[in-house]
Amino acid sequence: MNSVPLSLQDAFNLSVSYWESHIGCTKGGSPYNFGEKGYYSFLSSAGKALGNSTKNGDYMAVLKAVDFMQNKPPEPFVIFLPGIGAHPPYGAPQDYFNMYTAEQVHEHAPLRPPMQPNKPKYHKGIISYRELDGFNQTFFDQINAIYLGRVSYVDWIFGQLLDGIEKSPMSNNTAVFVSSDHGDFAGDYHLVEKWPGGMDDILTRVPLLARIPGGKEGHIVAEPVNTFDIMATMADMAKVNISYINFARSFLKQLNGAAGNASRTVYSEGGYFYHQEFEPYDPEQEATYKDPHNLYYPRGREEVEEGCPRAVMAKTVDYKLVYRPDGVSELYDLNADKRELSNLYGNSTYATVQNNMLMDMLKWMVTTGDVTPLHEDPRGLPKPPPH
């Protein structure tokens, strides 16, 4: 158990009553030595422990949560389990590492091909900076196969959590939400990891599963939502009135069987513009990006040398627009091109769609870009400098 020191930020102190540090999963080291091509691919080997070992932090956290719920916890409560999930490096516990093969990926879930025309320059830059050129398709299929094994491991851990809830006295009054902060290239386009300004479907379209008491079992919502909506949904369920202005929308009705909003546009933002935004210039991360032995060293170099333009994504059921004021913008017809291989930005056939989505994006940025606080800051105005 770790106590929460009073010196931490007020929001943390007011929100968290107890926390423990359990995160991660076992995996082996890189099959490549420093200086060899492949070293920066994030490819790893199998861990020595099995998935059900408490050496895996993500699994240990679930065991702790289940134990808490099975021992008459004080109510109400919120448990946050921030696992490492399927995050690179691409390794896995021993019994999940070889769960899938490169051949299965190639046959049943073929990856997106590299070097597609009219793509943002990081599609070439990641390959160059991470020295991934020269590897054949099987290499990237293998990366994806290991990644899928990790995803299956996350699924198993989630199942253990649900089983624990069902066996606890909390089963009938506990809601569970699971999602991710981002996806991963995992070999698609011959790329690995992610990109801070990337709006590719495999990075921004993340899983969202929910289990609530009395909810519609097996109901699938195809219409778009934001992960921010989880907060609004939890507040809606708990009948908590959120007084400050926010733009999340509760999807509680969908969890009870209703369809989603087919006309909704969801947004995502990323990338950098100003010097202080770049991660390699963050004093706390500077050492990471300056060390050539660190697997994030190539990304830091690429961000600084090539840029990582700001991007805003607007996505509907039918279309997806990515606008970059400084860089390649993108437009995809999601009905004809679900894998986002054909960039239609600037295509005259889609000029009306493009212009309408750009205007909707402008309206969204104007209406959500600045909100006056409901209360004055208790710190008041700064004192004038001494004369």
Coordinates of C-alpha atoms in Angstrom, one line a residue:
M1 CA 0.0 0.0 0.0
N2 CA 1.2 3.5 -0.8
S3 CA -0.1 6.5 1.0
V4 CA -1.1 9.6 -0.9
P5 CA 1.1 12.5 0.3
L6 CA -0.6 15.8 0.9
S7 CA 1.9 17.5 -1.4
L8 CA 0.2 16.1 -4.5
Q9 CA -2.3 18.0 -6.6
D10 CA -5.6 18.8 -4.8
A11 CA -7.6 17.0 -7.4
F12 CA -5.8 13.7 -6.7
N13 CA -6.1 14.1 -3.0
L14 CA -9.8 14.9 -3.2
S15 CA -10.5 12.0 -5.6
V16 CA -8.3 9.1 -4.4
S17 CA -8.5 7.5 -1.0
Y18 CA -6.2 4.5 -1.7
W19 CA -3.9 3.3 -4.4
E20 CA -1.4 0.6 -5.2
S21 CA 1.1 0.3 -8.0
H22 CA 0.3 -2.9 -10.0
I23 CA 0.7 -2.6 -13.8
G24 CA 2.4 -4.5 -16.6
C25 CA 2.8 -8.0 -17.9
T26 CA 5.8 -10.3 -18.2
K27 CA 7.7 -10.5 -21.5
G28 CA 11.3 -11.3 -22.6
G29 CA 13.9 -9.1 -24.1
S30 CA 14.6 -8.0 -27.7
P31 CA 15.9 -10.6 -30.1
Y32 CA 18.1 -7.8 -31.7
N33 CA 21.2 -6.2 -30.3
F34 CA 21.6 -2.5 -30.2
G35 CA 22.8 -1.3 -33.6
E36 CA 21.1 -4.1 -35.5
K37 CA 18.1 -3.5 -37.8
G38 CA 15.0 -4.6 -35.8
Y39 CA 16.2 -3.2 -32.5
Y40 CA 13.7 -0.4 -32.7
S41 CA 10.9 -2.6 -33.9
F42 CA 9.6 -3.2 -30.3
L43 CA 9.7 -6.9 -31.1
S44 CA 10.2 -8.9 -27.9
S45 CA 10.3 -12.6 -26.8
A46 CA 8.0 -14.5 -24.5
G47 CA 8.0 -13.9 -20.8
K48 CA 9.0 -16.7 -18.4
A49 CA 5.8 -16.5 -16.4
L50 CA 2.4 -17.7 -17.4
G51 CA -0.6 -15.4 -17.7
N52 CA -2.1 -16.4 -14.4
S53 CA 1.1 -15.5 -12.5
T54 CA 0.9 -12.6 -10.1
K55 CA 4.2 -11.4 -11.6
N56 CA 1.9 -9.8 -14.2
G57 CA 0.9 -6.5 -12.7
D58 CA -2.3 -6.2 -14.7
Y59 CA -3.6 -9.5 -13.4
M60 CA -2.4 -8.7 -9.8
A61 CA -4.5 -5.5 -9.9
V62 CA -7.6 -7.4 -10.9
L63 CA -7.1 -9.9 -8.1
K64 CA -6.8 -7.0 -5.6
A65 CA -10.0 -5.4 -7.0
V66 CA -11.9 -8.7 -6.8
D67 CA -10.7 -9.2 -3.2
F68 CA -11.9 -5.7 -2.3
M69 CA -15.3 -6.3 -3.8
Q70 CA -15.7 -9.7 -2.0
N71 CA -15.1 -8.3 1.4
K72 CA -17.9 -5.9 2.1
P73 CA -16.4 -2.7 0.8
P74 CA -17.7 0.7 1.8
E75 CA -20.1 2.1 -0.8
P76 CA -20.2 3.9 -3.1
F77 CA -16.8 3.2 -4.6
V78 CA -14.9 3.6 -7.9
I79 CA -12.0 1.4 -8.8
F80 CA -9.7 2.5 -11.6
L81 CA -7.5 -0.3 -13.1
P82 CA -5.0 1.4 -15.5
G83 CA -3.4 -1.7 -17.0
I84 CA -0.5 -1.8 -19.6
G85 CA -2.9 -3.7 -21.9
A86 CA -1.3 -4.6 -25.2
H87 CA 1.2 -1.7 -25.2
P88 CA 4.6 -2.4 -26.8
P89 CA 7.1 -3.9 -26.6
Y90 CA 5.5 -6.8 -28.5
G91 CA 5.9 -9.6 -26.0
A92 CA 3.5 -11.6 -23.9
P93 CA 3.3 -14.1 -21.1
Q94 CA 4.6 -17.5 -22.1
D95 CA 1.2 -19.1 -22.8
Y96 CA 0.0 -16.2 -24.9
F97 CA 3.1 -15.5 -27.0
N98 CA 2.5 -18.1 -29.6
M99 CA -1.3 -18.1 -29.5
Y100 CA -1.4 -16.9 -33.0
T101 CA 0.9 -17.2 -36.0
A102 CA 2.1 -14.9 -38.7
E103 CA 0.5 -17.3 -41.2
Q104 CA -2.9 -16.9 -39.5
V105 CA -2.7 -13.1 -39.6
H106 CA -1.7 -13.2 -43.3
E107 CA -4.6 -15.5 -44.2
H108 CA -7.4 -14.3 -41.9
A109 CA -6.6 -10.7 -41.0
P110 CA -4.2 -9.3 -43.6
L111 CA -2.4 -6.1 -42.6
R112 CA -2.7 -2.8 -44.4
P113 CA 0.0 -2.5 -47.1
P114 CA 2.8 0.2 -46.6
M115 CA 3.6 3.3 -48.6
Q116 CA 0.0 4.2 -49.6
P117 CA -0.2 7.4 -51.7
N118 CA -1.3 10.7 -50.1
K119 CA -0.6 9.6 -46.6
P120 CA 1.0 11.9 -43.9
K121 CA 4.8 11.7 -44.0
Y122 CA 5.1 9.8 -40.7
H123 CA 4.0 6.7 -42.7
K124 CA 7.4 6.8 -44.3
G125 CA 9.2 8.5 -41.4
I126 CA 8.5 5.8 -38.9
I127 CA 9.9 3.1 -41.3
S128 CA 13.0 5.2 -41.9
Y129 CA 13.7 6.4 -38.4
R130 CA 13.1 2.9 -36.8
E131 CA 15.0 1.2 -39.6
L132 CA 12.1 -1.1 -40.5
D133 CA 12.8 -1.0 -44.3
G134 CA 14.1 -4.3 -45.6
F135 CA 11.9 -6.5 -43.5
N136 CA 9.4 -8.7 -45.3
Q137 CA 5.7 -9.0 -44.7
T138 CA 6.1 -12.1 -42.5
F139 CA 8.1 -10.0 -40.0
F140 CA 5.2 -7.5 -39.6
D141 CA 2.6 -10.4 -39.5
Q142 CA 4.6 -11.9 -36.6
I143 CA 4.5 -8.6 -34.7
N144 CA 0.8 -8.5 -35.2
A145 CA 0.4 -12.1 -34.1
I146 CA 2.1 -11.4 -30.8
Y147 CA 0.1 -8.2 -30.4
L148 CA -3.1 -10.3 -30.9
G149 CA -1.9 -12.7 -28.2
R150 CA -1.5 -9.7 -25.8
V151 CA -5.0 -8.6 -26.7
S152 CA -6.3 -12.1 -25.9
Y153 CA -4.5 -11.9 -22.6
V154 CA -6.2 -8.6 -21.8
D155 CA -9.5 -10.3 -22.7
W156 CA -8.8 -13.1 -20.3
I157 CA -7.9 -10.6 -17.5
F158 CA -11.2 -8.8 -18.1
G159 CA -13.0 -12.1 -17.9
Q160 CA -11.4 -12.8 -14.5
L161 CA -12.6 -9.4 -13.3
L162 CA -16.2 -10.1 -14.5
D163 CA -16.1 -13.6 -12.9
G164 CA -15.0 -12.1 -9.6
I165 CA -17.8 -9.5 -9.7
E166 CA -20.3 -12.2 -10.4
K167 CA -19.1 -14.2 -7.3
S168 CA -19.2 -11.1 -5.1
P169 CA -22.1 -9.5 -3.3
M170 CA -21.6 -6.5 -5.6
S171 CA -22.9 -8.2 -8.7
N172 CA -26.3 -6.6 -8.9
N173 CA -25.1 -3.0 -8.3
T174 CA -21.7 -2.7 -9.9
A175 CA -21.1 -1.2 -13.4
V176 CA -17.9 -2.0 -15.3
F177 CA -16.4 0.0 -18.3
V178 CA -13.3 -1.0 -20.2
S179 CA -11.6 0.9 -23.0
S180 CA -8.2 2.1 -24.1
D181 CA -6.4 5.4 -24.4
H182 CA -5.2 4.6 -28.0
G183 CA -4.6 1.7 -30.4
D184 CA -1.4 0.5 -32.1
F185 CA 0.0 0.1 -35.6
A186 CA 1.3 -3.4 -34.7
G187 CA 2.6 -4.0 -38.2
D188 CA -0.1 -2.3 -40.2
Y189 CA 1.4 -0.2 -43.0
H190 CA 4.8 -1.8 -41.8
L191 CA 4.6 0.6 -38.8
V192 CA 4.9 0.0 -35.1
E193 CA 3.7 1.7 -31.9
K194 CA 1.8 4.9 -32.5
W195 CA 2.2 8.5 -33.6
P196 CA 1.2 11.6 -31.5
G197 CA -0.5 13.3 -34.5
G198 CA -1.8 10.1 -36.1
M199 CA -5.5 9.7 -36.6
D200 CA -5.4 6.4 -38.3
D201 CA -8.4 4.1 -37.5
I202 CA -6.1 1.6 -35.8
L203 CA -5.0 4.3 -33.4
T204 CA -8.2 6.2 -32.6
R205 CA -11.0 3.5 -32.9
V206 CA -10.6 1.7 -29.6
P207 CA -12.7 -0.9 -27.9
L208 CA -15.4 0.1 -25.5
L209 CA -17.3 -2.5 -23.5
A210 CA -19.7 -1.9 -20.6
R211 CA -21.5 -4.2 -18.2
I212 CA -24.2 -2.5 -16.1
P213 CA -26.9 -4.1 -13.8
G214 CA -30.1 -4.6 -15.9
G215 CA -28.4 -3.6 -19.1
K216 CA -29.2 -5.1 -22.5
E217 CA -27.0 -8.2 -22.8
G218 CA -25.1 -8.6 -26.1
H219 CA -26.2 -5.2 -27.5
I220 CA -23.8 -3.7 -30.0
V221 CA -23.8 0.0 -30.8
A222 CA -22.4 0.8 -34.2
E223 CA -22.8 4.6 -34.0
P224 CA -19.8 6.6 -32.9
V225 CA -19.1 7.7 -29.3
N226 CA -16.2 9.3 -27.5
T227 CA -14.3 7.8 -24.6
F228 CA -15.1 11.0 -22.7
D229 CA -18.7 9.8 -22.8
I230 CA -17.8 7.2 -20.2
M231 CA -17.6 9.9 -17.5
A232 CA -21.0 11.3 -18.5
T233 CA -22.5 7.8 -18.5
M234 CA -21.2 7.0 -15.0
A235 CA -22.5 10.3 -13.7
D236 CA -25.9 9.6 -15.3
M237 CA -26.1 6.2 -13.7
A238 CA -25.1 7.6 -10.3
K239 CA -27.5 10.6 -10.7
V240 CA -24.6 13.0 -10.2
N241 CA -25.3 16.5 -11.4
I242 CA -22.3 17.8 -13.3
S243 CA -22.5 21.6 -12.9
Y244 CA -19.6 22.6 -15.0
I245 CA -19.8 22.8 -18.8
N246 CA -18.6 19.8 -20.7
F247 CA -19.3 18.2 -24.0
A248 CA -19.5 14.5 -23.1
R249 CA -22.8 12.7 -23.8
S250 CA -24.2 9.8 -21.7
F251 CA -24.8 6.6 -23.6
L252 CA -26.9 5.0 -20.8
K253 CA -29.9 4.6 -23.1
Q254 CA -27.7 2.6 -25.5
L255 CA -26.6 0.3 -22.7
N256 CA -30.2 -0.5 -22.1
G257 CA -30.8 -1.5 -25.7
A258 CA -31.3 1.8 -27.7
A259 CA -29.6 2.6 -30.9
G260 CA -26.9 5.3 -31.0
N261 CA -27.0 8.7 -32.7
A262 CA -26.4 8.0 -36.4
S263 CA -26.0 11.7 -37.2
R264 CA -23.3 12.3 -34.5
T265 CA -19.8 13.5 -35.3
V266 CA -17.0 12.6 -32.9
Y267 CA -13.7 14.4 -32.7
S268 CA -10.1 13.7 -31.8
E269 CA -7.1 16.0 -31.6
G270 CA -3.4 15.4 -31.5
G271 CA 0.0 16.5 -32.7
Y272 CA 2.3 19.4 -31.8
F273 CA 2.9 23.0 -33.1
Y274 CA 4.7 25.0 -30.4
H275 CA 8.2 24.1 -29.1
Q276 CA 7.1 23.4 -25.6
E277 CA 4.5 20.8 -26.7
F278 CA 7.1 18.3 -28.0
E279 CA 7.7 15.4 -25.7
P280 CA 11.5 15.3 -26.3
Y281 CA 11.6 18.9 -24.9
D282 CA 9.8 17.9 -21.7
P283 CA 12.4 18.0 -18.9
E284 CA 11.0 14.8 -17.4
Q285 CA 11.2 12.9 -20.6
E286 CA 14.4 14.5 -22.1
A287 CA 16.6 11.6 -20.9
T288 CA 14.4 9.1 -22.6
Y289 CA 14.6 10.7 -26.0
K290 CA 18.3 11.5 -25.8
D291 CA 19.4 7.9 -25.1
P292 CA 19.9 6.0 -28.4
H293 CA 19.4 2.7 -26.5
N294 CA 15.9 3.7 -25.6
L295 CA 13.2 2.3 -28.0
Y296 CA 11.5 5.7 -28.1
Y297 CA 14.7 7.5 -29.3
P298 CA 13.7 7.3 -33.0
R299 CA 10.3 8.8 -32.4
G300 CA 11.8 11.7 -30.5
R301 CA 14.2 12.4 -33.3
E302 CA 11.5 12.2 -35.9
E303 CA 9.2 14.5 -34.0
V304 CA 11.9 17.1 -33.7
E305 CA 13.5 16.8 -37.1
E306 CA 10.4 16.1 -39.3
G307 CA 7.7 17.7 -37.2
C308 CA 4.5 16.2 -35.8
P309 CA 1.8 18.6 -37.1
R310 CA -1.4 19.2 -35.1
A311 CA -4.4 17.4 -36.4
V312 CA -8.1 17.4 -35.7
M313 CA -10.2 14.4 -36.7
A314 CA -14.0 14.5 -37.4
K315 CA -15.7 11.1 -37.9
T316 CA -19.3 10.2 -38.7
V317 CA -20.9 6.9 -39.6
D318 CA -20.0 7.5 -43.3
Y319 CA -17.0 9.7 -43.5
K320 CA -13.8 10.6 -41.7
L321 CA -11.9 13.9 -42.1
V322 CA -8.5 14.7 -40.7
Y323 CA -7.5 18.3 -41.0
R324 CA -3.8 19.4 -40.6
P325 CA -3.1 23.1 -41.2
D326 CA 0.6 22.2 -41.7
G327 CA 0.7 18.7 -43.3
V328 CA -1.3 16.2 -45.3
S329 CA -5.0 16.3 -44.6
E330 CA -7.2 13.2 -45.1
L331 CA -10.7 12.2 -46.1
Y332 CA -12.1 8.7 -46.3
D333 CA -15.3 7.2 -47.5
L334 CA -15.9 4.7 -44.7
N335 CA -18.6 2.8 -46.7
A336 CA -16.3 2.1 -49.6
D337 CA -12.9 2.1 -47.8
K338 CA -13.2 0.8 -44.3
R339 CA -9.4 0.3 -44.1
E340 CA -8.7 3.9 -45.0
L341 CA -6.3 3.2 -47.9
S342 CA -7.6 5.8 -50.4
N343 CA -7.2 9.5 -49.2
L344 CA -9.9 11.5 -51.0
Y345 CA -8.9 14.9 -49.6
G346 CA -9.0 17.4 -52.5
N347 CA -10.9 15.0 -54.7
S348 CA -13.5 17.1 -56.5
T349 CA -16.1 14.3 -56.4
Y350 CA -16.1 14.6 -52.6
A351 CA -15.8 18.4 -52.4
T352 CA -19.2 18.9 -50.9
V353 CA -18.6 16.3 -48.2
Q354 CA -15.2 17.8 -47.4
N355 CA -16.4 21.4 -47.2
N356 CA -19.4 20.4 -45.0
M357 CA -17.2 18.5 -42.6
L358 CA -14.7 21.4 -42.5
M359 CA -17.5 23.8 -41.6
D360 CA -18.8 21.4 -38.9
M361 CA -15.3 21.2 -37.5
L362 CA -15.0 25.0 -37.4
K363 CA -18.4 25.2 -35.6
W364 CA -17.3 22.6 -33.1
M365 CA -14.0 24.4 -32.4
V366 CA -15.8 27.7 -31.9
T367 CA -18.5 26.4 -29.6
T368 CA -16.2 24.2 -27.5
G369 CA -12.9 26.1 -27.6
D370 CA -13.4 28.4 -24.6
V371 CA -15.9 28.2 -21.7
T372 CA -16.1 30.7 -18.9
P373 CA -15.5 29.0 -15.5
L374 CA -18.6 28.9 -13.2
H375 CA -16.6 30.0 -10.2
E376 CA -13.8 32.4 -9.6
D377 CA -10.4 30.9 -8.9
P378 CA -9.9 30.9 -5.1
R379 CA -6.3 31.9 -5.5
G380 CA -7.4 35.3 -6.7
L381 CA -5.2 37.7 -8.8
P382 CA -1.4 37.6 -8.5
K383 CA 0.2 40.2 -6.2
P384 CA 1.8 43.1 -8.1
P385 CA 5.6 43.1 -8.3
P386 CA 7.4 45.2 -5.7
H387 CA 8.4 48.6 -6.8

